[in-house]
Amino acid sequence: EGTIKRIYLVGQGTAGIAAQAIGHLFTHYLGDPAIQICPLKASELSGFMMGDGDGDTMADALVIAISQSGTTTDTNLAVDMVKDRGAATLAIVNRRDSDLTFKADGVVYTSSGRDIEMSVASTKAFYSQIVAGALIGLHLAAETKKRDADFVSESIRELLALPSKMRKILTMTEAIKASADTHAVSRTYWATVGSGANKASSDEIRIKLSELCYKTISSDFVEDKKHIDLSSEPLIIVCAAGTRESVLGDIIKDTAIFHAHKAIPIVITNEGEERFNGTAASIFRVPAVPEHLAPVVNTLVGHLWGYFAALAINEGSRVMFEHRKGIQKVITEFETKGMNLYEIILEKKFRETIIEIYRNFRISRRDGKLPPILGFNTASDITLLLKYLAGKLPSADFELDFDCKGTPSNMLDKLFACFSSAINAMARPVDAIKHQAKTVTVGTSRITEAFEGILFDELRQRGITLPQVTSTNVLVLKNFQGVLSGIEGGLLYRIDGLNLLGEATSETTISLVNKDGIFTHTTSRVENDPRLKGTKSIIVREGNVFVGKGNKDDKNTLIIPVLSKKANVIEFILSLNITFKKGRIPLHAKSKALGGKHERIRNIMQENGFTWDDTYLELIPIDQLFGLSAEKIAEKMTEALNSAG
């Protein structure tokens, strides 16, 4: 009757993008500039397009509301408001008997998938909404006599041809997957571009990429390329299929500009189009469709690419998860054997596991298989932590990198935290049910560091915490206390004047903090001479526990370097007078307490022509076994064995 002068196509999210595409269809089908076609967000219609007062009428308007669920609040509110102002309303809805179906004057059901389907990732609904809009547009064109029967029939044939063309695009799945696998993980910043009807393609692909890949992505008209941050060398999806020749030539030139700025153009164009060769990283040639239907074929490629891009990014999280799981498995295996964390990190199998993970991680980064979204800091921290745990970097340096002591638990806690951060950064659950509800297990393996025994009790009583002793020295003390019977007294010294590297200089001094036990009434050399020298100077330089005999009093001595709580340098030296267990000490306890010294003694004896046997340790008194050098012990063993024939 000619009373409708305005047609508003509204929706939110993907439905709002479908409204854009339908707007181009209506413009083409109706072909009447006197009818105003307005695709926009439902919230924009209700907020800004109805006038300022209740008296404003919309009797000359038709509002077509698009929704999959029929429960979108903004869309339903807009329909209520326009009806109050006299507008006619139609709805394109998937879910039957939903709220919107009772509000609108008429409904076109899309019946896309299950009737109750209400997922956010509304890919099937998008295509069916466009076709439903096309049918409404053709019906209006026929009823108003703006198009003849031949035009309508030809347009319906174009719609009927879409499924076969979409099926042909689905045969390109492997090529689309290969492109996503290669390029999705190579760039941090993404953009989508399209002109004319394909701006809807660009906008819809942007929505799905952001939903599936959890990225902030821009969408622009191709000609607005200057607003894309080309300095970031982004990945750009170019929707060009179905574009008229007068515009396509410019898009080809713009793609060359993207390429010249080291961006990665992913181009969707018509079959037979060769002019993007040499400038596009990937080209997907799709069956030709009329310009007004181009959003269907362009968007389908983009939807598929986004799906595989999410899987490619997610693969990185799976790798991180497997790395973390592998380390936890090895730790648990040794823990069930009663081993402490300080012992576990020195085990060959543990270090081999760490080295293998380090190699795989380094190769993945080098080959670009880990996306930039992992983050430079996380990637570099994982590299450092794996090196520390593999023993490739000194644990004493750990505090410089991570602001905490280089204990095994600190190293592992930091590594597992980095793995969890990486998993969360890269996890991309593409199942619609899980959308926006990432459920990644990020538990951290924490193993107790409780140490018991005579030496650790002594440290606690003096206020020395476990992180103040290096991991290597903690293990030395744990093993060594198996041959001790007591502690007769101690001297605690303070070291001052070390340089930033923790090295002694001519200005370095040593002072006595306190003395107890058998040392209470004795005078220490440092009370009269504050210079750091002799054995204590060696201990500060090397940072190792020392076991030996006093130079003057011949007492059995254990000296422990103690790190500062605030800095990664030796601040104290604790010298203890110790007594060894009497009677027979099990051989395994002796060999374990000797640590690396046991290996040196064995090597010297083998060089002297003896086939090593741990029973040789019984030839040396316990105080000499730990008080003399490996060379002296081997000399005494050789004398004893030769005397015994």
mmCIF file of N, CA, C and O in Angstrom, residues 251-320:
data_model
loop_
_atom_site.group_PDB
_atom_site.id
_atom_site.type_symbol
_atom_site.label_atom_id
_atom_site.label_comp_id
_atom_site.label_asym_id
_atom_site.label_seq_id
_atom_site.Cartn_x
_atom_site.Cartn_y
_atom_site.Cartn_z
ATOM 1 N N ILE A 251 41.191 -3.323 -4.153
ATOM 2 C CA ILE A 251 41.473 -4.286 -3.082
ATOM 3 C C ILE A 251 42.769 -5.041 -3.378
ATOM 4 O O ILE A 251 43.570 -5.330 -2.475
ATOM 5 N N ILE A 252 42.978 -5.351 -4.663
ATOM 6 C CA ILE A 252 44.222 -6.033 -5.051
ATOM 7 C C ILE A 252 45.421 -5.144 -4.738
ATOM 8 O O ILE A 252 46.442 -5.606 -4.200
ATOM 9 N N LYS A 253 45.306 -3.852 -5.043
ATOM 10 C CA LYS A 253 46.396 -2.920 -4.740
ATOM 11 C C LYS A 253 46.601 -2.790 -3.230
ATOM 12 O O LYS A 253 47.733 -2.741 -2.743
ATOM 13 N N ASP A 254 45.487 -2.727 -2.486
ATOM 14 C CA ASP A 254 45.593 -2.599 -1.027
ATOM 15 C C ASP A 254 46.249 -3.833 -0.409
ATOM 16 O O ASP A 254 47.024 -3.729 0.549
ATOM 17 N N THR A 255 45.941 -4.998 -0.958
ATOM 18 C CA THR A 255 46.568 -6.226 -0.458
ATOM 19 C C THR A 255 48.072 -6.194 -0.707
ATOM 20 O O THR A 255 48.867 -6.654 0.139
ATOM 21 N N ALA A 256 48.484 -5.652 -1.839
ATOM 22 C CA ALA A 256 49.918 -5.508 -2.119
ATOM 23 C C ALA A 256 50.571 -4.578 -1.098
ATOM 24 O O ALA A 256 51.716 -4.796 -0.685
ATOM 25 N N ILE A 257 49.823 -3.542 -0.675
ATOM 26 C CA ILE A 257 50.345 -2.632 0.351
ATOM 27 C C ILE A 257 50.487 -3.371 1.686
ATOM 28 O O ILE A 257 51.482 -3.207 2.404
ATOM 29 N N PHE A 258 49.480 -4.194 2.033
ATOM 30 C CA PHE A 258 49.586 -5.005 3.261
ATOM 31 C C PHE A 258 50.861 -5.852 3.217
ATOM 32 O O PHE A 258 51.624 -5.921 4.191
ATOM 33 N N HIS A 259 51.061 -6.495 2.081
ATOM 34 C CA HIS A 259 52.223 -7.377 1.917
ATOM 35 C C HIS A 259 53.524 -6.585 2.038
ATOM 36 O O HIS A 259 54.488 -7.042 2.666
ATOM 37 N N ALA A 260 53.549 -5.392 1.460
ATOM 38 C CA ALA A 260 54.756 -4.571 1.510
ATOM 39 C C ALA A 260 55.100 -4.146 2.932
ATOM 40 O O ALA A 260 56.272 -3.910 3.253
ATOM 41 N N HIS A 261 54.080 -4.068 3.793
ATOM 42 C CA HIS A 261 54.302 -3.713 5.201
ATOM 43 C C HIS A 261 54.521 -4.954 6.070
ATOM 44 O O HIS A 261 54.411 -4.896 7.297
ATOM 45 N N LYS A 262 54.818 -6.070 5.423
ATOM 46 C CA LYS A 262 55.136 -7.332 6.106
ATOM 47 C C LYS A 262 53.956 -7.892 6.900
ATOM 48 O O LYS A 262 54.151 -8.642 7.867
ATOM 49 N N ALA A 263 52.754 -7.498 6.500
ATOM 50 C CA ALA A 263 51.570 -8.140 7.072
ATOM 51 C C ALA A 263 51.379 -9.494 6.393
ATOM 52 O O ALA A 263 52.061 -9.821 5.413
ATOM 53 N N ILE A 264 50.476 -10.304 6.924
ATOM 54 C CA ILE A 264 50.157 -11.604 6.325
ATOM 55 C C ILE A 264 48.723 -11.543 5.818
ATOM 56 O O ILE A 264 47.770 -11.713 6.584
ATOM 57 N N PRO A 265 48.514 -11.272 4.517
ATOM 58 C CA PRO A 265 47.153 -11.234 3.980
ATOM 59 C C PRO A 265 46.633 -12.646 3.690
ATOM 60 O O PRO A 265 47.289 -13.440 3.026
ATOM 61 N N ILE A 266 45.458 -12.955 4.225
ATOM 62 C CA ILE A 266 44.735 -14.186 3.919
ATOM 63 C C ILE A 266 43.545 -13.769 3.059
ATOM 64 O O ILE A 266 42.629 -13.114 3.556
ATOM 65 N N VAL A 267 43.551 -14.102 1.782
ATOM 66 C CA VAL A 267 42.588 -13.552 0.831
ATOM 67 C C VAL A 267 41.531 -14.591 0.448
ATOM 68 O O VAL A 267 41.857 -15.743 0.141
ATOM 69 N N ILE A 268 40.273 -14.155 0.453
ATOM 70 C CA ILE A 268 39.155 -14.954 -0.047
ATOM 71 C C ILE A 268 38.658 -14.267 -1.319
ATOM 72 O O ILE A 268 38.263 -13.096 -1.280
ATOM 73 N N THR A 269 38.715 -14.975 -2.434
ATOM 74 C CA THR A 269 38.352 -14.351 -3.710
ATOM 75 C C THR A 269 37.648 -15.366 -4.604
ATOM 76 O O THR A 269 37.482 -16.534 -4.228
ATOM 77 N N ASN A 270 37.242 -14.920 -5.794
ATOM 78 C CA ASN A 270 36.520 -15.792 -6.724
ATOM 79 C C ASN A 270 37.446 -16.810 -7.380
ATOM 80 O O ASN A 270 38.660 -16.577 -7.526
ATOM 81 N N GLU A 271 36.859 -17.907 -7.788
ATOM 82 C CA GLU A 271 37.602 -18.886 -8.584
ATOM 83 C C GLU A 271 38.141 -18.223 -9.842
ATOM 84 O O GLU A 271 37.462 -17.401 -10.477
ATOM 85 N N GLY A 272 39.393 -18.572 -10.176
ATOM 86 C CA GLY A 272 39.998 -18.036 -11.382
ATOM 87 C C GLY A 272 40.723 -16.723 -11.186
ATOM 88 O O GLY A 272 41.429 -16.264 -12.093
ATOM 89 N N GLU A 273 40.574 -16.108 -10.023
ATOM 90 C CA GLU A 273 41.249 -14.830 -9.770
ATOM 91 C C GLU A 273 42.717 -15.078 -9.398
ATOM 92 O O GLU A 273 43.003 -15.727 -8.395
ATOM 93 N N GLU A 274 43.633 -14.559 -10.224
ATOM 94 C CA GLU A 274 45.058 -14.808 -10.037
ATOM 95 C C GLU A 274 45.829 -13.555 -9.630
ATOM 96 O O GLU A 274 47.041 -13.616 -9.413
ATOM 97 N N ARG A 275 45.183 -12.416 -9.540
ATOM 98 C CA ARG A 275 45.916 -11.170 -9.323
ATOM 99 C C ARG A 275 46.402 -10.978 -7.885
ATOM 100 O O ARG A 275 47.169 -10.046 -7.607
ATOM 101 N N PHE A 276 45.990 -11.861 -6.969
ATOM 102 C CA PHE A 276 46.508 -11.783 -5.601
ATOM 103 C C PHE A 276 47.791 -12.603 -5.435
ATOM 104 O O PHE A 276 48.417 -12.568 -4.371
ATOM 105 N N ASN A 277 48.160 -13.352 -6.472
ATOM 106 C CA ASN A 277 49.369 -14.174 -6.402
ATOM 107 C C ASN A 277 50.585 -13.291 -6.109
ATOM 108 O O ASN A 277 50.759 -12.236 -6.708
ATOM 109 N N GLY A 278 51.409 -13.752 -5.185
ATOM 110 C CA GLY A 278 52.633 -13.024 -4.872
ATOM 111 C C GLY A 278 52.488 -12.031 -3.741
ATOM 112 O O GLY A 278 53.491 -11.581 -3.171
ATOM 113 N N THR A 279 51.254 -11.673 -3.401
ATOM 114 C CA THR A 279 51.063 -10.718 -2.302
ATOM 115 C C THR A 279 50.287 -11.317 -1.136
ATOM 116 O O THR A 279 50.348 -10.790 -0.021
ATOM 117 N N ALA A 280 49.540 -12.394 -1.372
ATOM 118 C CA ALA A 280 48.755 -13.031 -0.303
ATOM 119 C C ALA A 280 49.486 -14.260 0.221
ATOM 120 O O ALA A 280 50.064 -15.031 -0.552
ATOM 121 N N ALA A 281 49.460 -14.424 1.545
ATOM 122 C CA ALA A 281 50.092 -15.603 2.147
ATOM 123 C C ALA A 281 49.259 -16.847 1.879
ATOM 124 O O ALA A 281 49.795 -17.941 1.706
ATOM 125 N N SER A 282 47.943 -16.694 1.877
ATOM 126 C CA SER A 282 47.018 -17.778 1.533
ATOM 127 C C SER A 282 45.915 -17.197 0.666
ATOM 128 O O SER A 282 45.460 -16.074 0.914
ATOM 129 N N ILE A 283 45.505 -17.963 -0.346
ATOM 130 C CA ILE A 283 44.403 -17.529 -1.205
ATOM 131 C C ILE A 283 43.374 -18.649 -1.269
ATOM 132 O O ILE A 283 43.708 -19.790 -1.607
ATOM 133 N N PHE A 284 42.136 -18.333 -0.955
ATOM 134 C CA PHE A 284 41.054 -19.310 -1.028
ATOM 135 C C PHE A 284 40.082 -18.852 -2.111
ATOM 136 O O PHE A 284 39.407 -17.827 -1.957
ATOM 137 N N ARG A 285 40.057 -19.587 -3.193
ATOM 138 C CA ARG A 285 39.217 -19.231 -4.340
ATOM 139 C C ARG A 285 37.899 -20.001 -4.238
ATOM 140 O O ARG A 285 37.893 -21.228 -4.266
ATOM 141 N N VAL A 286 36.821 -19.257 -4.124
ATOM 142 C CA VAL A 286 35.505 -19.855 -3.880
ATOM 143 C C VAL A 286 34.630 -19.680 -5.110
ATOM 144 O O VAL A 286 34.873 -18.810 -5.955
ATOM 145 N N PRO A 287 33.576 -20.505 -5.239
ATOM 146 C CA PRO A 287 32.661 -20.363 -6.378
ATOM 147 C C PRO A 287 32.052 -18.963 -6.427
ATOM 148 O O PRO A 287 31.730 -18.373 -5.388
ATOM 149 N N ALA A 288 31.906 -18.445 -7.620
ATOM 150 C CA ALA A 288 31.372 -17.092 -7.787
ATOM 151 C C ALA A 288 29.909 -17.028 -7.383
ATOM 152 O O ALA A 288 29.120 -17.940 -7.675
ATOM 153 N N VAL A 289 29.549 -15.964 -6.691
ATOM 154 C CA VAL A 289 28.161 -15.700 -6.312
ATOM 155 C C VAL A 289 27.889 -14.225 -6.588
ATOM 156 O O VAL A 289 28.814 -13.415 -6.689
ATOM 157 N N PRO A 290 26.617 -13.831 -6.706
ATOM 158 C CA PRO A 290 26.309 -12.406 -6.870
ATOM 159 C C PRO A 290 26.809 -11.601 -5.673
ATOM 160 O O PRO A 290 26.909 -12.116 -4.556
ATOM 161 N N GLU A 291 27.106 -10.362 -5.902
ATOM 162 C CA GLU A 291 27.700 -9.519 -4.863
ATOM 163 C C GLU A 291 26.868 -9.493 -3.593
ATOM 164 O O GLU A 291 27.409 -9.520 -2.480
ATOM 165 N N HIS A 292 25.518 -9.444 -3.723
ATOM 166 C CA HIS A 292 24.678 -9.337 -2.538
ATOM 167 C C HIS A 292 24.653 -10.620 -1.703
ATOM 168 O O HIS A 292 24.231 -10.604 -0.553
ATOM 169 N N LEU A 293 25.112 -11.737 -2.287
ATOM 170 C CA LEU A 293 25.194 -12.996 -1.525
ATOM 171 C C LEU A 293 26.624 -13.330 -1.098
ATOM 172 O O LEU A 293 26.861 -14.363 -0.469
ATOM 173 N N ALA A 294 27.568 -12.440 -1.436
ATOM 174 C CA ALA A 294 28.974 -12.701 -1.135
ATOM 175 C C ALA A 294 29.259 -12.952 0.349
ATOM 176 O O ALA A 294 30.159 -13.737 0.675
ATOM 177 N N PRO A 295 28.538 -12.322 1.288
ATOM 178 C CA PRO A 295 28.827 -12.596 2.708
ATOM 179 C C PRO A 295 28.726 -14.072 3.074
ATOM 180 O O PRO A 295 29.392 -14.522 4.015
ATOM 181 N N VAL A 296 27.924 -14.837 2.370
ATOM 182 C CA VAL A 296 27.778 -16.259 2.699
ATOM 183 C C VAL A 296 29.083 -17.006 2.436
ATOM 184 O O VAL A 296 29.594 -17.724 3.300
ATOM 185 N N VAL A 297 29.671 -16.844 1.246
ATOM 186 C CA VAL A 297 30.861 -17.630 0.897
ATOM 187 C C VAL A 297 32.105 -17.098 1.604
ATOM 188 O O VAL A 297 32.976 -17.871 2.031
ATOM 189 N N ASN A 298 32.224 -15.780 1.714
ATOM 190 C CA ASN A 298 33.381 -15.220 2.422
ATOM 191 C C ASN A 298 33.389 -15.633 3.891
ATOM 192 O O ASN A 298 34.408 -16.038 4.443
ATOM 193 N N THR A 299 32.209 -15.524 4.498
ATOM 194 C CA THR A 299 32.136 -15.820 5.929
ATOM 195 C C THR A 299 32.371 -17.298 6.210
ATOM 196 O O THR A 299 32.982 -17.652 7.226
ATOM 197 N N LEU A 300 31.915 -18.167 5.325
ATOM 198 C CA LEU A 300 32.122 -19.598 5.542
ATOM 199 C C LEU A 300 33.606 -19.925 5.606
ATOM 200 O O LEU A 300 34.049 -20.680 6.488
ATOM 201 N N VAL A 301 34.379 -19.367 4.689
ATOM 202 C CA VAL A 301 35.833 -19.581 4.744
ATOM 203 C C VAL A 301 36.393 -19.036 6.057
ATOM 204 O O VAL A 301 37.206 -19.683 6.730
ATOM 205 N N GLY A 302 35.949 -17.834 6.442
ATOM 206 C CA GLY A 302 36.435 -17.235 7.684
ATOM 207 C C GLY A 302 36.073 -18.035 8.913
ATOM 208 O O GLY A 302 36.872 -18.174 9.845
ATOM 209 N N HIS A 303 34.852 -18.580 8.924
ATOM 210 C CA HIS A 303 34.443 -19.416 10.054
ATOM 211 C C HIS A 303 35.340 -20.649 10.184
ATOM 212 O O HIS A 303 35.786 -20.996 11.281
ATOM 213 N N LEU A 304 35.589 -21.291 9.068
ATOM 214 C CA LEU A 304 36.436 -22.489 9.085
ATOM 215 C C LEU A 304 37.854 -22.135 9.509
ATOM 216 O O LEU A 304 38.475 -22.839 10.313
ATOM 217 N N TRP A 305 38.364 -21.045 8.947
ATOM 218 C CA TRP A 305 39.728 -20.635 9.287
ATOM 219 C C TRP A 305 39.834 -20.337 10.780
ATOM 220 O O TRP A 305 40.795 -20.734 11.438
ATOM 221 N N GLY A 306 38.827 -19.664 11.334
ATOM 222 C CA GLY A 306 38.846 -19.350 12.757
ATOM 223 C C GLY A 306 38.813 -20.594 13.626
ATOM 224 O O GLY A 306 39.482 -20.661 14.660
ATOM 225 N N TYR A 307 38.039 -21.584 13.202
ATOM 226 C CA TYR A 307 37.970 -22.843 13.956
ATOM 227 C C TYR A 307 39.339 -23.504 14.023
ATOM 228 O O TYR A 307 39.819 -23.891 15.100
ATOM 229 N N PHE A 308 39.996 -23.621 12.875
ATOM 230 C CA PHE A 308 41.305 -24.270 12.848
ATOM 231 C C PHE A 308 42.375 -23.400 13.493
ATOM 232 O O PHE A 308 43.356 -23.918 14.037
ATOM 233 N N ALA A 309 42.198 -22.087 13.438
ATOM 234 C CA ALA A 309 43.135 -21.197 14.130
ATOM 235 C C ALA A 309 43.072 -21.436 15.635
ATOM 236 O O ALA A 309 44.108 -21.486 16.316
ATOM 237 N N ALA A 310 41.848 -21.594 16.155
ATOM 238 C CA ALA A 310 41.698 -21.870 17.586
ATOM 239 C C ALA A 310 42.380 -23.185 17.955
ATOM 240 O O ALA A 310 43.054 -23.289 18.986
ATOM 241 N N LEU A 311 42.215 -24.197 17.110
ATOM 242 C CA LEU A 311 42.855 -25.482 17.388
ATOM 243 C C LEU A 311 44.375 -25.364 17.331
ATOM 244 O O LEU A 311 45.083 -25.993 18.118
ATOM 245 N N ALA A 312 44.884 -24.566 16.384
ATOM 246 C CA ALA A 312 46.335 -24.400 16.260
ATOM 247 C C ALA A 312 46.903 -23.726 17.503
ATOM 248 O O ALA A 312 47.952 -24.128 18.019
ATOM 249 N N ILE A 313 46.217 -22.691 17.974
ATOM 250 C CA ILE A 313 46.674 -22.012 19.193
ATOM 251 C C ILE A 313 46.544 -22.948 20.391
ATOM 252 O O ILE A 313 47.433 -23.031 21.240
ATOM 253 N N ASN A 314 45.445 -23.682 20.435
ATOM 254 C CA ASN A 314 45.209 -24.598 21.552
ATOM 255 C C ASN A 314 46.260 -25.701 21.613
ATOM 256 O O ASN A 314 46.561 -26.219 22.685
ATOM 257 N N GLU A 315 46.824 -26.059 20.464
ATOM 258 C CA GLU A 315 47.856 -27.097 20.440
ATOM 259 C C GLU A 315 49.031 -26.697 21.319
ATOM 260 O O GLU A 315 49.637 -27.539 21.985
ATOM 261 N N GLY A 316 49.338 -25.400 21.338
ATOM 262 C CA GLY A 316 50.413 -24.937 22.212
ATOM 263 C C GLY A 316 50.105 -25.187 23.670
ATOM 264 O O GLY A 316 50.979 -25.580 24.442
ATOM 265 N N SER A 317 48.841 -24.992 24.080
ATOM 266 C CA SER A 317 48.474 -25.245 25.469
ATOM 267 C C SER A 317 48.547 -26.731 25.782
ATOM 268 O O SER A 317 48.924 -27.132 26.886
ATOM 269 N N ARG A 318 48.195 -27.569 24.803
ATOM 270 C CA ARG A 318 48.274 -29.018 25.012
ATOM 271 C C ARG A 318 49.719 -29.444 25.231
ATOM 272 O O ARG A 318 50.028 -30.264 26.105
ATOM 273 N N VAL A 319 50.629 -28.864 24.453
ATOM 274 C CA VAL A 319 52.049 -29.176 24.607
ATOM 275 C C VAL A 319 52.531 -28.773 25.996
ATOM 276 O O VAL A 319 53.232 -29.532 26.670
ATOM 277 N N MET A 320 52.136 -27.551 26.440
ATOM 278 C CA MET A 320 52.530 -27.093 27.774
ATOM 279 C C MET A 320 51.958 -28.010 28.851
ATOM 280 O O MET A 320 52.622 -28.327 29.839
#
